[in-house]
Amino acid sequence: MDDYYQNFHRIIGSFPIVEFSALLCLTDPQGNLLLIQEESDRYWRLPGGRILPGESSMNCLRRSVFNKIGIYLESAVFLRLFSGKNLNFVSDDNANISAVMAMYLPKRVRGVLKKNLKREMRFFATWNIPESRIYPPMKEPIQFFIENFPGGIPLKPLDFDSFSEES
């Protein structure tokens, strides 16, 4: 996948482009949020990734979450879509990106978190998320999680209808 985007960015140059990502808010039994940190840039991020041509957002989420943390996502619930100027950034290869991010909550997952020497994974309580070290385009989605789930994800079923409207 990285090759696709590197080639695309090289061809497009600095022309503004929209990139869609699907992100997962995965929590442990205590409601702490999983964040991952790539060795290459040391920012904390939600698990997930960018969509490939012809891929649905759910398949993007399944593929990227499995590749990054080894968890198979059987089903998930759409939580919110994030877009706007505050998510714009310039990538390491100088592409002018307007990010669009779909946030999901898992319904059913299988597997065990896989350790990776190039990636650190850690569960954070909402009050302990290192906000100054969050990947800048993901600050708004993570802030949304903190504001709406200050104690983490409750262990009872959620009323997802209250999160389906865009504000």
PDB file of C-alpha atoms in Angstrom:
ATOM      1  CA  MET A   1       0.000   0.000   0.000  1.00  0.00           C
ATOM      2  CA  ASP A   2       2.777   2.441   0.813  1.00  0.00           C
ATOM      3  CA  ASP A   3       4.146   1.975  -2.710  1.00  0.00           C
ATOM      4  CA  TYR A   4       0.783   2.970  -4.183  1.00  0.00           C
ATOM      5  CA  TYR A   5       0.653   6.211  -2.206  1.00  0.00           C
ATOM      6  CA  GLN A   6       4.344   7.029  -2.701  1.00  0.00           C
ATOM      7  CA  ASN A   7       3.952   6.657  -6.471  1.00  0.00           C
ATOM      8  CA  PHE A   8       0.695   8.605  -6.450  1.00  0.00           C
ATOM      9  CA  HIS A   9       2.251  11.449  -4.447  1.00  0.00           C
ATOM     10  CA  ARG A  10       5.284  11.524  -6.773  1.00  0.00           C
ATOM     11  CA  ILE A  11       3.058  11.801  -9.854  1.00  0.00           C
ATOM     12  CA  ILE A  12       0.670  14.404  -8.374  1.00  0.00           C
ATOM     13  CA  GLY A  13       3.407  16.529  -6.796  1.00  0.00           C
ATOM     14  CA  SER A  14       2.104  19.309  -4.570  1.00  0.00           C
ATOM     15  CA  PHE A  15      -1.373  19.389  -6.150  1.00  0.00           C
ATOM     16  CA  PRO A  16      -3.964  19.056  -3.324  1.00  0.00           C
ATOM     17  CA  ILE A  17      -5.419  15.551  -3.005  1.00  0.00           C
ATOM     18  CA  VAL A  18      -7.995  13.905  -0.746  1.00  0.00           C
ATOM     19  CA  GLU A  19      -7.004  10.724   1.090  1.00  0.00           C
ATOM     20  CA  PHE A  20      -9.541   8.606   2.937  1.00  0.00           C
ATOM     21  CA  SER A  21      -8.585   6.584   6.030  1.00  0.00           C
ATOM     22  CA  ALA A  22     -10.556   4.218   8.242  1.00  0.00           C
ATOM     23  CA  LEU A  23      -9.670   4.235  11.947  1.00  0.00           C
ATOM     24  CA  LEU A  24     -10.601   1.908  14.805  1.00  0.00           C
ATOM     25  CA  CYS A  25     -11.185   2.804  18.461  1.00  0.00           C
ATOM     26  CA  LEU A  26     -10.150  -0.482  20.056  1.00  0.00           C
ATOM     27  CA  THR A  27     -10.249  -0.651  23.841  1.00  0.00           C
ATOM     28  CA  ASP A  28      -9.223  -3.134  26.505  1.00  0.00           C
ATOM     29  CA  PRO A  29     -11.704  -4.431  29.136  1.00  0.00           C
ATOM     30  CA  GLN A  30     -11.042  -1.358  31.294  1.00  0.00           C
ATOM     31  CA  GLY A  31     -11.993   0.997  28.437  1.00  0.00           C
ATOM     32  CA  ASN A  32      -8.461   2.183  27.659  1.00  0.00           C
ATOM     33  CA  LEU A  33      -7.837   3.195  24.034  1.00  0.00           C
ATOM     34  CA  LEU A  34      -5.235   1.408  21.903  1.00  0.00           C
ATOM     35  CA  LEU A  35      -2.738   3.663  20.130  1.00  0.00           C
ATOM     36  CA  ILE A  36       0.188   2.575  17.993  1.00  0.00           C
ATOM     37  CA  GLN A  37       3.488   4.329  17.426  1.00  0.00           C
ATOM     38  CA  GLU A  38       5.573   3.808  14.306  1.00  0.00           C
ATOM     39  CA  GLU A  39       9.325   3.719  14.785  1.00  0.00           C
ATOM     40  CA  SER A  40       9.758   6.007  11.771  1.00  0.00           C
ATOM     41  CA  ASP A  41       8.053   9.112  13.194  1.00  0.00           C
ATOM     42  CA  ARG A  42       7.258   8.386  16.882  1.00  0.00           C
ATOM     43  CA  TYR A  43       3.700   9.775  16.679  1.00  0.00           C
ATOM     44  CA  TRP A  44       0.841   7.910  18.377  1.00  0.00           C
ATOM     45  CA  ARG A  45      -2.030   6.923  16.057  1.00  0.00           C
ATOM     46  CA  LEU A  46      -5.275   5.003  16.059  1.00  0.00           C
ATOM     47  CA  PRO A  47      -5.040   1.650  14.263  1.00  0.00           C
ATOM     48  CA  GLY A  48      -6.239   1.828  10.695  1.00  0.00           C
ATOM     49  CA  GLY A  49      -5.031   3.021   7.351  1.00  0.00           C
ATOM     50  CA  ARG A  50      -5.668   4.563   3.947  1.00  0.00           C
ATOM     51  CA  ILE A  51      -8.106   3.127   1.453  1.00  0.00           C
ATOM     52  CA  LEU A  52      -6.952   1.520  -1.787  1.00  0.00           C
ATOM     53  CA  PRO A  53      -8.728   1.936  -5.146  1.00  0.00           C
ATOM     54  CA  GLY A  54     -11.877  -0.173  -5.338  1.00  0.00           C
ATOM     55  CA  GLU A  55     -11.822  -0.996  -1.618  1.00  0.00           C
ATOM     56  CA  SER A  56     -14.779  -0.450   0.726  1.00  0.00           C
ATOM     57  CA  SER A  57     -14.179   1.440   3.970  1.00  0.00           C
ATOM     58  CA  MET A  58     -14.877  -1.737   6.003  1.00  0.00           C
ATOM     59  CA  ASN A  59     -12.417  -3.792   3.944  1.00  0.00           C
ATOM     60  CA  CYS A  60      -9.850  -1.004   4.320  1.00  0.00           C
ATOM     61  CA  LEU A  61     -10.380  -1.094   8.074  1.00  0.00           C
ATOM     62  CA  ARG A  62     -10.130  -4.894   8.259  1.00  0.00           C
ATOM     63  CA  ARG A  63      -6.982  -5.030   6.117  1.00  0.00           C
ATOM     64  CA  SER A  64      -5.134  -2.185   7.795  1.00  0.00           C
ATOM     65  CA  VAL A  65      -6.014  -3.228  11.357  1.00  0.00           C
ATOM     66  CA  PHE A  66      -4.990  -6.839  10.680  1.00  0.00           C
ATOM     67  CA  ASN A  67      -1.716  -5.765   9.034  1.00  0.00           C
ATOM     68  CA  LYS A  68      -0.804  -3.362  11.834  1.00  0.00           C
ATOM     69  CA  ILE A  69      -1.917  -5.147  14.994  1.00  0.00           C
ATOM     70  CA  GLY A  70      -2.910  -8.699  14.005  1.00  0.00           C
ATOM     71  CA  ILE A  71      -6.549  -8.402  15.045  1.00  0.00           C
ATOM     72  CA  TYR A  72      -9.270  -9.647  12.685  1.00  0.00           C
ATOM     73  CA  LEU A  73     -12.245  -7.303  12.732  1.00  0.00           C
ATOM     74  CA  GLU A  74     -15.430  -9.304  12.109  1.00  0.00           C
ATOM     75  CA  SER A  75     -17.758  -6.323  12.382  1.00  0.00           C
ATOM     76  CA  ALA A  76     -17.646  -2.688  13.388  1.00  0.00           C
ATOM     77  CA  VAL A  77     -20.002   0.253  13.786  1.00  0.00           C
ATOM     78  CA  PHE A  78     -19.399   3.562  12.048  1.00  0.00           C
ATOM     79  CA  LEU A  79     -19.003   6.307  14.643  1.00  0.00           C
ATOM     80  CA  ARG A  80     -18.161   9.526  12.792  1.00  0.00           C
ATOM     81  CA  LEU A  81     -16.564  11.043   9.695  1.00  0.00           C
ATOM     82  CA  PHE A  82     -13.899  13.725  10.130  1.00  0.00           C
ATOM     83  CA  SER A  83     -12.907  16.168   7.393  1.00  0.00           C
ATOM     84  CA  GLY A  84     -12.028  19.814   6.957  1.00  0.00           C
ATOM     85  CA  LYS A  85      -9.124  22.242   6.851  1.00  0.00           C
ATOM     86  CA  ASN A  86      -7.895  21.262  10.318  1.00  0.00           C
ATOM     87  CA  LEU A  87      -7.033  17.783   8.930  1.00  0.00           C
ATOM     88  CA  ASN A  88      -4.944  19.128   6.027  1.00  0.00           C
ATOM     89  CA  PHE A  89      -1.213  18.424   6.129  1.00  0.00           C
ATOM     90  CA  VAL A  90       1.891  18.077   3.982  1.00  0.00           C
ATOM     91  CA  SER A  91       3.241  14.526   3.929  1.00  0.00           C
ATOM     92  CA  ASP A  92       6.878  13.525   4.270  1.00  0.00           C
ATOM     93  CA  ASP A  93       7.069  13.285   0.473  1.00  0.00           C
ATOM     94  CA  ASN A  94       5.627  16.848   0.110  1.00  0.00           C
ATOM     95  CA  ALA A  95       2.129  15.830  -0.983  1.00  0.00           C
ATOM     96  CA  ASN A  96      -0.578  18.334  -0.037  1.00  0.00           C
ATOM     97  CA  ILE A  97      -3.135  16.082   1.709  1.00  0.00           C
ATOM     98  CA  SER A  98      -6.730  16.792   2.707  1.00  0.00           C
ATOM     99  CA  ALA A  99      -7.501  13.897   5.029  1.00  0.00           C
ATOM    100  CA  VAL A 100     -10.944  12.366   5.439  1.00  0.00           C
ATOM    101  CA  MET A 101     -11.143   9.898   8.322  1.00  0.00           C
ATOM    102  CA  ALA A 102     -13.933   7.497   9.221  1.00  0.00           C
ATOM    103  CA  MET A 103     -13.898   6.358  12.850  1.00  0.00           C
ATOM    104  CA  TYR A 104     -15.327   2.982  13.851  1.00  0.00           C
ATOM    105  CA  LEU A 105     -15.999   1.077  17.049  1.00  0.00           C
ATOM    106  CA  PRO A 106     -15.493  -2.696  16.944  1.00  0.00           C
ATOM    107  CA  LYS A 107     -18.430  -5.022  17.503  1.00  0.00           C
ATOM    108  CA  ARG A 108     -16.620  -8.354  17.130  1.00  0.00           C
ATOM    109  CA  VAL A 109     -12.899  -8.998  16.909  1.00  0.00           C
ATOM    110  CA  ARG A 110     -10.728 -12.114  16.917  1.00  0.00           C
ATOM    111  CA  GLY A 111      -7.045 -12.663  17.449  1.00  0.00           C
ATOM    112  CA  VAL A 112      -4.249 -11.499  19.667  1.00  0.00           C
ATOM    113  CA  LEU A 113      -2.328  -8.263  19.368  1.00  0.00           C
ATOM    114  CA  LYS A 114       0.878  -9.000  17.471  1.00  0.00           C
ATOM    115  CA  LYS A 115       4.078  -7.392  18.600  1.00  0.00           C
ATOM    116  CA  ASN A 116       6.211  -5.701  15.985  1.00  0.00           C
ATOM    117  CA  LEU A 117       9.736  -4.416  16.477  1.00  0.00           C
ATOM    118  CA  LYS A 118       8.998  -1.393  14.262  1.00  0.00           C
ATOM    119  CA  ARG A 119       5.799  -0.480  16.093  1.00  0.00           C
ATOM    120  CA  GLU A 120       4.849   0.058  19.725  1.00  0.00           C
ATOM    121  CA  MET A 121       1.288  -0.530  20.960  1.00  0.00           C
ATOM    122  CA  ARG A 122      -0.139   0.735  24.208  1.00  0.00           C
ATOM    123  CA  PHE A 123      -3.554   1.155  25.815  1.00  0.00           C
ATOM    124  CA  PHE A 124      -4.138   4.619  27.283  1.00  0.00           C
ATOM    125  CA  ALA A 125      -6.770   5.834  29.718  1.00  0.00           C
ATOM    126  CA  THR A 126      -8.471   8.891  28.212  1.00  0.00           C
ATOM    127  CA  TRP A 127      -6.906  11.145  30.853  1.00  0.00           C
ATOM    128  CA  ASN A 128      -3.433   9.779  30.031  1.00  0.00           C
ATOM    129  CA  ILE A 129      -3.346  10.042  26.210  1.00  0.00           C
ATOM    130  CA  PRO A 130      -0.147  11.910  25.202  1.00  0.00           C
ATOM    131  CA  GLU A 131      -1.986  14.582  23.206  1.00  0.00           C
ATOM    132  CA  SER A 132       1.199  16.473  22.281  1.00  0.00           C
ATOM    133  CA  ARG A 133       2.567  13.334  20.593  1.00  0.00           C
ATOM    134  CA  ILE A 134      -0.536  12.419  18.568  1.00  0.00           C
ATOM    135  CA  TYR A 135      -0.176  12.364  14.763  1.00  0.00           C
ATOM    136  CA  PRO A 136      -1.549  15.851  13.897  1.00  0.00           C
ATOM    137  CA  PRO A 137      -4.347  14.788  11.498  1.00  0.00           C
ATOM    138  CA  MET A 138      -5.624  12.331  14.154  1.00  0.00           C
ATOM    139  CA  LYS A 139      -5.878  14.902  16.952  1.00  0.00           C
ATOM    140  CA  GLU A 140      -9.510  15.733  16.188  1.00  0.00           C
ATOM    141  CA  PRO A 141     -10.732  12.094  16.083  1.00  0.00           C
ATOM    142  CA  ILE A 142      -8.870  11.270  19.298  1.00  0.00           C
ATOM    143  CA  GLN A 143     -10.190  14.424  20.977  1.00  0.00           C
ATOM    144  CA  PHE A 144     -13.701  13.367  19.934  1.00  0.00           C
ATOM    145  CA  PHE A 145     -13.138   9.996  21.634  1.00  0.00           C
ATOM    146  CA  ILE A 146     -11.840  11.685  24.819  1.00  0.00           C
ATOM    147  CA  GLU A 147     -14.782  14.112  24.982  1.00  0.00           C
ATOM    148  CA  ASN A 148     -17.472  11.522  24.254  1.00  0.00           C
ATOM    149  CA  PHE A 149     -15.995   8.604  26.211  1.00  0.00           C
ATOM    150  CA  PRO A 150     -14.087  10.272  29.086  1.00  0.00           C
ATOM    151  CA  GLY A 151     -13.982   7.012  31.031  1.00  0.00           C
ATOM    152  CA  GLY A 152     -13.237   4.953  27.943  1.00  0.00           C
ATOM    153  CA  ILE A 153     -15.772   2.735  26.227  1.00  0.00           C
ATOM    154  CA  PRO A 154     -18.358   1.618  28.766  1.00  0.00           C
ATOM    155  CA  LEU A 155     -18.842  -2.125  29.171  1.00  0.00           C
ATOM    156  CA  LYS A 156     -22.552  -1.828  28.348  1.00  0.00           C
ATOM    157  CA  PRO A 157     -24.077  -1.483  24.856  1.00  0.00           C
ATOM    158  CA  LEU A 158     -23.798   2.006  23.426  1.00  0.00           C
ATOM    159  CA  ASP A 159     -26.547   4.079  21.868  1.00  0.00           C
ATOM    160  CA  PHE A 160     -24.882   4.483  18.477  1.00  0.00           C
ATOM    161  CA  ASP A 161     -27.696   6.662  17.107  1.00  0.00           C
ATOM    162  CA  SER A 162     -26.402   9.551  19.195  1.00  0.00           C
ATOM    163  CA  PHE A 163     -23.112   9.426  17.261  1.00  0.00           C
ATOM    164  CA  SER A 164     -24.398   8.956  13.720  1.00  0.00           C
ATOM    165  CA  GLU A 165     -25.157  12.629  13.074  1.00  0.00           C
ATOM    166  CA  GLU A 166     -22.384  14.944  11.940  1.00  0.00           C
ATOM    167  CA  SER A 167     -21.962  18.067  14.004  1.00  0.00           C
TER     168      SER A 167
END
